[in-house]
Coordinates of C-alpha atoms in Angstrom, one line a residue:
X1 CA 32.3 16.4 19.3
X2 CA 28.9 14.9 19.6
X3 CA 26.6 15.7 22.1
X4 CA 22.9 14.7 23.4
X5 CA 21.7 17.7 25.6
X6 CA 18.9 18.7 27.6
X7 CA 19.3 22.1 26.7
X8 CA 20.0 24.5 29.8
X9 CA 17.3 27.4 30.2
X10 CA 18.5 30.5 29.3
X11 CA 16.3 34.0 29.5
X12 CA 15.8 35.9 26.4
X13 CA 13.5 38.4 26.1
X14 CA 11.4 39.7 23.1
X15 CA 12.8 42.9 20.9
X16 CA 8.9 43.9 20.5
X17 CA 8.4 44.3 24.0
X18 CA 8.4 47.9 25.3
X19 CA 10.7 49.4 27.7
X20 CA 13.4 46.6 27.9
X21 CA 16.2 47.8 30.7
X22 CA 19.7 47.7 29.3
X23 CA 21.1 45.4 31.0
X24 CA 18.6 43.3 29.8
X25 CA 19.3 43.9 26.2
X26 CA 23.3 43.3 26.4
X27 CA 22.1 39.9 28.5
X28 CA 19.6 39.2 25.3
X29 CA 22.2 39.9 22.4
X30 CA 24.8 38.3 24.9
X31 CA 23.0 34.9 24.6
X32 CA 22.2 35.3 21.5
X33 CA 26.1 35.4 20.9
X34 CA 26.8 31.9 22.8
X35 CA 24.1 30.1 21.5
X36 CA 24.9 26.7 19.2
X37 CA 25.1 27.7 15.4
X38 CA 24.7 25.0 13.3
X39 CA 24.5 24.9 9.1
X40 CA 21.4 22.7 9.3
X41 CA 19.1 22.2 12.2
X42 CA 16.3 19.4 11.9
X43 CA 13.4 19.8 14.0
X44 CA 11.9 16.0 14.9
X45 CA 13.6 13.0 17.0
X46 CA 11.3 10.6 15.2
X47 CA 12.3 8.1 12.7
X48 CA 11.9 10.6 9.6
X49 CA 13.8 13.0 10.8
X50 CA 16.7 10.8 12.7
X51 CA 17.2 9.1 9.4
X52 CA 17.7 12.2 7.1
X53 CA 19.9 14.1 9.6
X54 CA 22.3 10.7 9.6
X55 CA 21.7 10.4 5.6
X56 CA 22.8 14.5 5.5
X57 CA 25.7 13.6 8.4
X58 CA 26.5 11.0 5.6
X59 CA 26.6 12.9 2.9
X60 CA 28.2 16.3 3.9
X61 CA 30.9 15.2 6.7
X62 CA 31.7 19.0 6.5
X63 CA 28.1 20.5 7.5
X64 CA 27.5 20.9 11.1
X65 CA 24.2 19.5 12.1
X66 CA 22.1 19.2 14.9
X67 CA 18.5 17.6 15.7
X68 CA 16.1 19.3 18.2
X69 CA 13.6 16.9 19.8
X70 CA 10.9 18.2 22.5
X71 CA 10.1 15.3 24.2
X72 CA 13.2 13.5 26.5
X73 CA 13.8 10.8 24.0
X74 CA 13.6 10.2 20.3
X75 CA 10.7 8.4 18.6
X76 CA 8.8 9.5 21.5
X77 CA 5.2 9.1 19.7
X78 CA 4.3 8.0 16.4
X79 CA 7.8 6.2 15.9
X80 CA 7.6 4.7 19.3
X81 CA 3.6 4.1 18.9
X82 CA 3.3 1.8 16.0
X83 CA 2.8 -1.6 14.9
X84 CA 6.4 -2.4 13.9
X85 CA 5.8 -4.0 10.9
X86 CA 8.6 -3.9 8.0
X87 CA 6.2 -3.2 4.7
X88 CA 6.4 -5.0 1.6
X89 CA 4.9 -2.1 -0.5
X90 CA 2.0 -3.9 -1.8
X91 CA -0.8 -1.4 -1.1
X92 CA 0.2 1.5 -2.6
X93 CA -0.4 3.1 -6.1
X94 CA 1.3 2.4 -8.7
X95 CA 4.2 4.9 -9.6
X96 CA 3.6 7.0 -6.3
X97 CA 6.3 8.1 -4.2
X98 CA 4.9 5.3 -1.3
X99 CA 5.2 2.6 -3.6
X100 CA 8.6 3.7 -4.8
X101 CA 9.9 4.5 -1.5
X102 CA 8.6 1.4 -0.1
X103 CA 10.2 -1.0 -1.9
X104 CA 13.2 0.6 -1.6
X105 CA 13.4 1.1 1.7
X106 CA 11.9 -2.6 2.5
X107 CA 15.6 -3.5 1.3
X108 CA 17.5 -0.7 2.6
X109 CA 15.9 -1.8 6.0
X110 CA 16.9 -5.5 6.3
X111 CA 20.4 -4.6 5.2
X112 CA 20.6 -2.0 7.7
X113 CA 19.2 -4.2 10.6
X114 CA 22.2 -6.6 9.5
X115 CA 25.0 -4.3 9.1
X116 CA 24.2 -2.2 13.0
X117 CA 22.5 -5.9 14.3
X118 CA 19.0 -5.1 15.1
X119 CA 16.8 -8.1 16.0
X120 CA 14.0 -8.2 13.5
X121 CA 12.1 -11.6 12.2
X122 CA 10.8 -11.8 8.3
X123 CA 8.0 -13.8 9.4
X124 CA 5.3 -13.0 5.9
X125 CA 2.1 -11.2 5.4
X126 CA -0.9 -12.8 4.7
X127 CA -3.8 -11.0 3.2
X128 CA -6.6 -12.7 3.1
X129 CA -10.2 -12.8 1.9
X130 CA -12.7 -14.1 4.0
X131 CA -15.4 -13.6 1.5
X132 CA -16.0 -14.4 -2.2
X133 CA -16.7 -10.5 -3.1
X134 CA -13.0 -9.9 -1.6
X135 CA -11.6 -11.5 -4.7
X136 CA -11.5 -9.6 -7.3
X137 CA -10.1 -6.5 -5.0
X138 CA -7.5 -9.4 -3.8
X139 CA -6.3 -9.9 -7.2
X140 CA -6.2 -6.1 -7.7
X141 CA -3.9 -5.8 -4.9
X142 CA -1.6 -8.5 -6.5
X143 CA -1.8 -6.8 -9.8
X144 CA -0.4 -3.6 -7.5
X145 CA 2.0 -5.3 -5.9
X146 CA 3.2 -6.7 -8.8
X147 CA 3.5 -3.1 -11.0
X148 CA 5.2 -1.9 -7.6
X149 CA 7.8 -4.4 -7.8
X150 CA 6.7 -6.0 -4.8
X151 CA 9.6 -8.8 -4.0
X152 CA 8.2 -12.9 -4.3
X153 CA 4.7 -12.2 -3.7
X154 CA 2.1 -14.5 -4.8
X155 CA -1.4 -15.9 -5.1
X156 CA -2.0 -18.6 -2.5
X157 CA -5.4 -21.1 -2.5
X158 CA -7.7 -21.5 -0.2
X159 CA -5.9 -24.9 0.8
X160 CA -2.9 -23.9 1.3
X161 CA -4.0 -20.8 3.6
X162 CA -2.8 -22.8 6.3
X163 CA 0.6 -23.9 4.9
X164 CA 1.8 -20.0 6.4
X165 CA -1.3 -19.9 8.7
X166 CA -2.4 -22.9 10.2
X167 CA -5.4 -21.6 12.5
X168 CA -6.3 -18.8 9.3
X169 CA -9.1 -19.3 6.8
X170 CA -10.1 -17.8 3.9
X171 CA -11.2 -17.8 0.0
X172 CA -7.9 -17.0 -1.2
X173 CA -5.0 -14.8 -0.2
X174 CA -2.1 -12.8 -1.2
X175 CA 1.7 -14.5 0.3
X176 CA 4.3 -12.1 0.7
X177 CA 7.1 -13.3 2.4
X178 CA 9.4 -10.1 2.9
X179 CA 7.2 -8.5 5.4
X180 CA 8.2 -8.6 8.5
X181 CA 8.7 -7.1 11.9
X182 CA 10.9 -4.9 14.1
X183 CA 10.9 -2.2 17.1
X184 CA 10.9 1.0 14.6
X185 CA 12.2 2.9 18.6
X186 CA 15.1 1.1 18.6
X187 CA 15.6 1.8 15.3
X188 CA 15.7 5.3 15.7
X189 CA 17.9 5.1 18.2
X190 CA 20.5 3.2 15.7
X191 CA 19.9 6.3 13.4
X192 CA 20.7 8.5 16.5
X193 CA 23.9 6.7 17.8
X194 CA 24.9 7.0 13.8
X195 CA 24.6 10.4 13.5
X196 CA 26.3 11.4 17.2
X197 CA 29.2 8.9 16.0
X198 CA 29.3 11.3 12.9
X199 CA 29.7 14.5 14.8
X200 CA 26.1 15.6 14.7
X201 CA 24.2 17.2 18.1
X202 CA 21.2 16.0 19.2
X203 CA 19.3 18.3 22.0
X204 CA 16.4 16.7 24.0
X205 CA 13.6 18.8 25.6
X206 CA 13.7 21.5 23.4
X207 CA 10.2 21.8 22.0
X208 CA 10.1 24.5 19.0
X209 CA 7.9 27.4 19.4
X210 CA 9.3 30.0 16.9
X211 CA 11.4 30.8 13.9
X212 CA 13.2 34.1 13.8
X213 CA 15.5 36.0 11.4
X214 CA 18.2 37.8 13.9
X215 CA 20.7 40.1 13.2
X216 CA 23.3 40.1 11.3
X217 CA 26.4 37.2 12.7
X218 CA 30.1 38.4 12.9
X219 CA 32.1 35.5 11.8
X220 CA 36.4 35.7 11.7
X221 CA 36.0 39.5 12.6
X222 CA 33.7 39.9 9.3
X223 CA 30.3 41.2 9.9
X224 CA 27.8 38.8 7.7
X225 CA 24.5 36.8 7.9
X226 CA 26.3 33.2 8.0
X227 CA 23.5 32.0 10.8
X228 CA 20.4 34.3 10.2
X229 CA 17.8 31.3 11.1
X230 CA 17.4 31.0 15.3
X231 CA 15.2 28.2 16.4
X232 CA 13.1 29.2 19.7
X233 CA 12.2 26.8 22.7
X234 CA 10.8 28.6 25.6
X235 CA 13.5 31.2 26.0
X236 CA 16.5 29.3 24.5
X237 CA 17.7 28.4 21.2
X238 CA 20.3 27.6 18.3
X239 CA 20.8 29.7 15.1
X240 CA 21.8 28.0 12.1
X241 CA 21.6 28.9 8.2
X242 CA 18.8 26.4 7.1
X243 CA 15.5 24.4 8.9
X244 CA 14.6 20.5 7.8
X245 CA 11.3 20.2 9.7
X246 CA 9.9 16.6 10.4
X247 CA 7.6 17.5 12.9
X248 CA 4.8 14.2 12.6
X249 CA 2.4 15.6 14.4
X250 CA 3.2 18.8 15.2
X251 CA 4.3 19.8 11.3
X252 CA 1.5 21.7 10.6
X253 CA 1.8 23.9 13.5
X254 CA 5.8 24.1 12.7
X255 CA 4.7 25.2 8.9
X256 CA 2.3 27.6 10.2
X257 CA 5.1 29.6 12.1
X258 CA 7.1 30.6 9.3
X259 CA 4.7 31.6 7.2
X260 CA 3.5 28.7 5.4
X261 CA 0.2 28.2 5.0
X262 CA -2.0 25.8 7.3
X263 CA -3.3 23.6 4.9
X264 CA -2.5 20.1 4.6
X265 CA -4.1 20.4 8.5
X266 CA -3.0 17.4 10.8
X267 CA -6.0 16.0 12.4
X268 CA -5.0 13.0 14.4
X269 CA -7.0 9.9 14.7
X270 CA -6.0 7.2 17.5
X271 CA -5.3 3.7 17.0
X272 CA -5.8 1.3 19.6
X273 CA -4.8 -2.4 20.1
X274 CA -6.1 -5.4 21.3
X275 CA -4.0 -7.7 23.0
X276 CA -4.1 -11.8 22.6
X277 CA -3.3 -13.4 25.8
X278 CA -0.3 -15.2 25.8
X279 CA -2.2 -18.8 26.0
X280 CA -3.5 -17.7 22.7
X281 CA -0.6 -16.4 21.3
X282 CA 0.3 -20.2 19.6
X283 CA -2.8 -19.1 16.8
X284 CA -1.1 -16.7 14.8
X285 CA 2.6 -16.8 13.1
X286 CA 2.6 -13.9 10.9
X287 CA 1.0 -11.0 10.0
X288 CA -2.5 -11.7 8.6
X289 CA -4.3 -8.6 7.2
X290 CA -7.5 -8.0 5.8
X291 CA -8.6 -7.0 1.7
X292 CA -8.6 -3.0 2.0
X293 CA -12.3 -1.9 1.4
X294 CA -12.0 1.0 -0.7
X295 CA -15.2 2.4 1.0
X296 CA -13.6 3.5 4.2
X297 CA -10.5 5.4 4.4
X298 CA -8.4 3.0 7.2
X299 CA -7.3 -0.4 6.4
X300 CA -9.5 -2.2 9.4
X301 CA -8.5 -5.2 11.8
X302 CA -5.5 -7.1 11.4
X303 CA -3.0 -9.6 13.5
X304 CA 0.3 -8.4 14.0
X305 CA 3.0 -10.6 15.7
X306 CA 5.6 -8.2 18.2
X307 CA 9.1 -8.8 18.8
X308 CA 8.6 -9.9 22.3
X309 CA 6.1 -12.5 21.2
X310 CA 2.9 -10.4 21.7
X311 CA 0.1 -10.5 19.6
X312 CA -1.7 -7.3 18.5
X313 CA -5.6 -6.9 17.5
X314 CA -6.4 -4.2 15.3
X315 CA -6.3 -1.1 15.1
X316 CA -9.3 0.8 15.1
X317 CA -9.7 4.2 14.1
X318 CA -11.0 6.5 16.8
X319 CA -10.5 10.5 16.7
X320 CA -8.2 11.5 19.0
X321 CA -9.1 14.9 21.2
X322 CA -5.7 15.9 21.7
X323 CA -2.9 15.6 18.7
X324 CA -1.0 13.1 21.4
X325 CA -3.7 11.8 22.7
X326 CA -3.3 7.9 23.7
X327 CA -6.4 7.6 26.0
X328 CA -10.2 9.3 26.1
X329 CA -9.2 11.4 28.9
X330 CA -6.5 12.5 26.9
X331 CA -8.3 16.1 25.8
X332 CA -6.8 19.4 24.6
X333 CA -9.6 21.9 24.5
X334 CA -7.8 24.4 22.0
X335 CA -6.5 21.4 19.9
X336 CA -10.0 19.4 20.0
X337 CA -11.8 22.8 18.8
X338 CA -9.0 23.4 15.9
X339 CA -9.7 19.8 14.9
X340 CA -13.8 20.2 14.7
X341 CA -14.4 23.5 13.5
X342 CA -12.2 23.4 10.7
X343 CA -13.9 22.4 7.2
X344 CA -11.9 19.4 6.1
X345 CA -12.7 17.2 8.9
X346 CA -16.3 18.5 9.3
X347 CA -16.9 17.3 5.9
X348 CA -15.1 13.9 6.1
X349 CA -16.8 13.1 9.6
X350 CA -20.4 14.1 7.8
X351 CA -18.9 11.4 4.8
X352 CA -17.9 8.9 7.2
X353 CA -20.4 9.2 10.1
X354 CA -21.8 5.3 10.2
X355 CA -18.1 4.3 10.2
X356 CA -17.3 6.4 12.8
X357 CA -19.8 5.4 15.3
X358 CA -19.1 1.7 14.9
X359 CA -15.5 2.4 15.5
X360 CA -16.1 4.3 19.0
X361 CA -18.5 1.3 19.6
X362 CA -15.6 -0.7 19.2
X363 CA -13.3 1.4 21.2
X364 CA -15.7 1.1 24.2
X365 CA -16.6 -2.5 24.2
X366 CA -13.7 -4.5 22.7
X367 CA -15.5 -7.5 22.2
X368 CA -17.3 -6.5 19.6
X369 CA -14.4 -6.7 17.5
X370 CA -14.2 -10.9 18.2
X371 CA -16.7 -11.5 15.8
X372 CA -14.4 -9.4 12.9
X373 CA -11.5 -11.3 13.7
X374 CA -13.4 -15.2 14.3
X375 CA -14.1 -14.6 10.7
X376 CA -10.6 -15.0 10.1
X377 CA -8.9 -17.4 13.1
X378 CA -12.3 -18.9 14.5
X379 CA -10.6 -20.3 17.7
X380 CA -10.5 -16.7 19.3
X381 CA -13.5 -15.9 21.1
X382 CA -14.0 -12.5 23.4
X383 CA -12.1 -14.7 26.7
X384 CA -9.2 -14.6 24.4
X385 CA -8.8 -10.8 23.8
X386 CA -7.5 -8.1 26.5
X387 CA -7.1 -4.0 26.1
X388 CA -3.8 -3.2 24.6
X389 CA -1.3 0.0 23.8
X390 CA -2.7 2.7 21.2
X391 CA -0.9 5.1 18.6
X392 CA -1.7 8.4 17.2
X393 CA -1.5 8.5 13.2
X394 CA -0.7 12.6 12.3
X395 CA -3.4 12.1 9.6
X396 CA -2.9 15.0 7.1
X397 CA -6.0 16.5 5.8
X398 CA -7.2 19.0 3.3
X399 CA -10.3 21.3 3.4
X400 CA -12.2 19.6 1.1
X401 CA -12.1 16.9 3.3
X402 CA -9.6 14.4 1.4
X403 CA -7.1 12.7 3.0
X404 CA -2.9 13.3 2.0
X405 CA -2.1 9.7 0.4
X406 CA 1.3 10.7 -0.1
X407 CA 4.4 12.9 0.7
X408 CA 4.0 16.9 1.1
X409 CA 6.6 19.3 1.5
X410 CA 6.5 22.9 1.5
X411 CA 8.9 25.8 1.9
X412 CA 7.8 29.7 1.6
X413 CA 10.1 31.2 -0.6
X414 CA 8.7 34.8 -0.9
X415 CA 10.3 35.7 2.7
X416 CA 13.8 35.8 3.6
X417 CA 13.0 33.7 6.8
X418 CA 10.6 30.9 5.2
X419 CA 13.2 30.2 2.5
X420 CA 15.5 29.1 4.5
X421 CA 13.2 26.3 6.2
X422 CA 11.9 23.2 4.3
X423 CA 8.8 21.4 5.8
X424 CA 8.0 17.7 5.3
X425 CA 4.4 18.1 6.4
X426 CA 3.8 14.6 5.4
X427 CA 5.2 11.1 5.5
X428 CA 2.4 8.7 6.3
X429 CA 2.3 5.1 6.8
X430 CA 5.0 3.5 5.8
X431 CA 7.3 6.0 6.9
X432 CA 9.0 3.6 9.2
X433 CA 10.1 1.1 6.7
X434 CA 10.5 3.9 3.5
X435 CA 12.7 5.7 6.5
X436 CA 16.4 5.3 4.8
X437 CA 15.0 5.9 1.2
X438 CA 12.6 9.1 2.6
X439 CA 16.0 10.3 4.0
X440 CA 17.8 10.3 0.6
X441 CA 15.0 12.2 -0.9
X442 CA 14.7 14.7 1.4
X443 CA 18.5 14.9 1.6
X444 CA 18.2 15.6 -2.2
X445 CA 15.4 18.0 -2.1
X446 CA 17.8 20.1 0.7
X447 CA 20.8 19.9 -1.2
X448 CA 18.7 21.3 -4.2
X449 CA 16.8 23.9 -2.2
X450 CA 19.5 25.2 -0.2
X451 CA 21.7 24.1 -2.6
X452 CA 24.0 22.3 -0.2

């Protein structure tokens, strides 16, 4: 039977901690007894991890599985905080596991959004340059699109710019009309309803704060170690024989507790939006985005249509002071001194510092942004432009300072307890739309590591 639970507190005290009454210990082992035991347990109600657990529900009907989410609902932060839009693939490099898992999962999307009917619109992408030294890295980006296998995409004129976009100008600009939009939360929640209908158990509010190898199970009156994995909230928890950990945000953190080690670090950097007002909201069709400039490390300003017929501005880049922190007076003290003191970011903030500046300018006073986005629809001007929602990006870093461009996993397999959990610690931008083909790679990295 399926379930969604808040999971009901339950005392359980620590072995290591001296003088434990009796009756406390036959209460501790007693729980332990009772608790949930599952053959996989993912740990992450976002979109990474509620696809795989449905694509492993899928695959192995027989496996009992269960997903353990801290926050009340799924795709509670980076899955619920992003720009919605269904990627083409065209960015990424050639023969990396982005591009690859992009494409694919552009199509595995739009079929899925048809088969479970999930309003979405195919609406294009326009990427556009604005000036004539953008066209040479245009035409680079077509040559990638096209290696990546990039569905329909072509070169489009300056006069014919407006064709897609009439308000939009430009030098030339790359058409791709596959991109599109949908609400990646509601998506999730697809994934979710999938996997319940398919048996699996979902438990809400149980945020993870150890891994421990208990004692030995007794199964059919046979003493063995069928569940020797328990996953720890806050005095409760489940045991099960294997860990998937999509944690977003948190993954380093969940790596770090069974004995992996901490680096790629998650530093997270806040996105925030500008809103068009609705008046406006006649100026832009699609998606328009800018030419990457290969000197900064975030793609810059762009347009992105909404399901509900809202316009977004942006994002910028701004370092957040709390992993899941929206606003400015969003602040984590121990977080914000893990972030700053540790090498990698120091040396990319010392790399990047101009950049940096101008983007907390921009944060501050959103007009300055008008003049970055005039240069592409010239009838907005800073009357046109209000404060909008923000996101969090889990940016994986290394301590040299370089950014994760693509997929990490990581499981420790020199202790009994850390073989037995596999980490994704990270799936960056475009998770969302790679979500269903991310799921059948992961579901074939578990079936080979734990040989399911």
């Amino acid at each position: 039977m399926s379930r969604v639970l808040k999971f009901a507190q339950l005392p359980c005290l620590r072995l290591r901690q001296p003088c434990i009454p009796a009756t406390a210990l036959y209460k501790y082992y007693s729980n332990l007894q009772h608790e949930p035991e599952y053959d996989v347990v993912v740990v992450g109600g976002g979109i990474v991890g509620m696809a795989t657990a449905r694509e492993l529900a899928m695959r192995h009907p027989e496996l009992k599985l269960s997903v353990v989410e801290k926050e009340n609902q799924l795709a509670f932060h980076q899955s619920g905080h992003n720009s919605g839009v269904i990627h083409a693939g065209i960015y990424y490099k050639p023969g990396s596991l982005k591009a690859k898992l992009c494409v694919e999962g552009l199509h595995l999307s739009y079929k899925y959004f048809e088969e479970e009917g999930i309003p979405y619109k195919k609406c294009g992408k326009l990427i556009v340059a604005v000036e004539e030294r953008e066209i040479k890295p245009l035409l680079d980006l077509y040559d990638r699109a096209i290696h990546n296998g990039v569905p329909d995409v072509e070169i489009i004129e300056s006069k014919y710019i407006k064709k897609y976009e009439p308000y939009c100008q430009g030098v030339k600009a790359i058409w791709s009309p596959h991109t599109g939009i949908v609400d990646w939360g509601l998506v999730t929640e697809h994934y979710g309803k999938n996997f319940r209908d398919m048996g699996g158990s979902i438990y809400l509010d149980f945020n993870v704060t150890d891994f421990q190898l208990v004692g030995e199970a007794k199964k059919d009156g046979e003493t063995g170690s069928e569940y020797p994995v328990r996953v720890v909230s806050d005095g409760k928890g489940v045991r099960c024989k294997y860990v998937l950990t999509c944690g977003g945000l948190q993954s380093d953190k969940l790596a770090k507790m069974s004995g992996c080690c901490e680096d790629p670090r998650i530093v997270p950097f806040r996105g925030e939006y500008l809103l068009l007002k609705k008046e406006k909201t006649h100026l832009v069709r699609g998606n328009i985005y800018p030419v990457p400039d290969p000197r900064f490390p975030f793609l810059g300003v762009h347009f992105t249509p909404r399901m509900n017929g809202d316009i977004w501005l942006g994002p910028n880049a701004i370092f957040a002071l709390k992993r899941e922190g929206y606003r400015w007076i969003d602040i984590d003290a121990k977080e914000l001194w893990e972030s700053v003191t540790y090498r990698g970011f120091q040396k990319l903030a010392l790399k990047y510092v101009g950049f940096g500046f101008k983007e907390v300018m921009r944060s501050a006073i959103p007009q300055l942004q008008v003049a970055t986005l005039r240069k592409y629809i010239p009838e907005i001007t800073a009357a046109d432009i209000t404060r909008g929602p923000a996101g969090v990006r889990a940016q994986a870093m290394n301590v040299d300072g370089s950014l994760e461009d693509d997929f990490v996993f990581h499981r420790e397999t020199n202790t009994p307890l850390g073989s037995r959990i596999l980490h994704c610690r990270n799936a960056p931008s475009p998770g969302a739309t790679s979500s269903l083909s991310i799921a059948k790679m992961i579901a074939d990295k578990c079936k080979t590591e734990f040989l399911l």
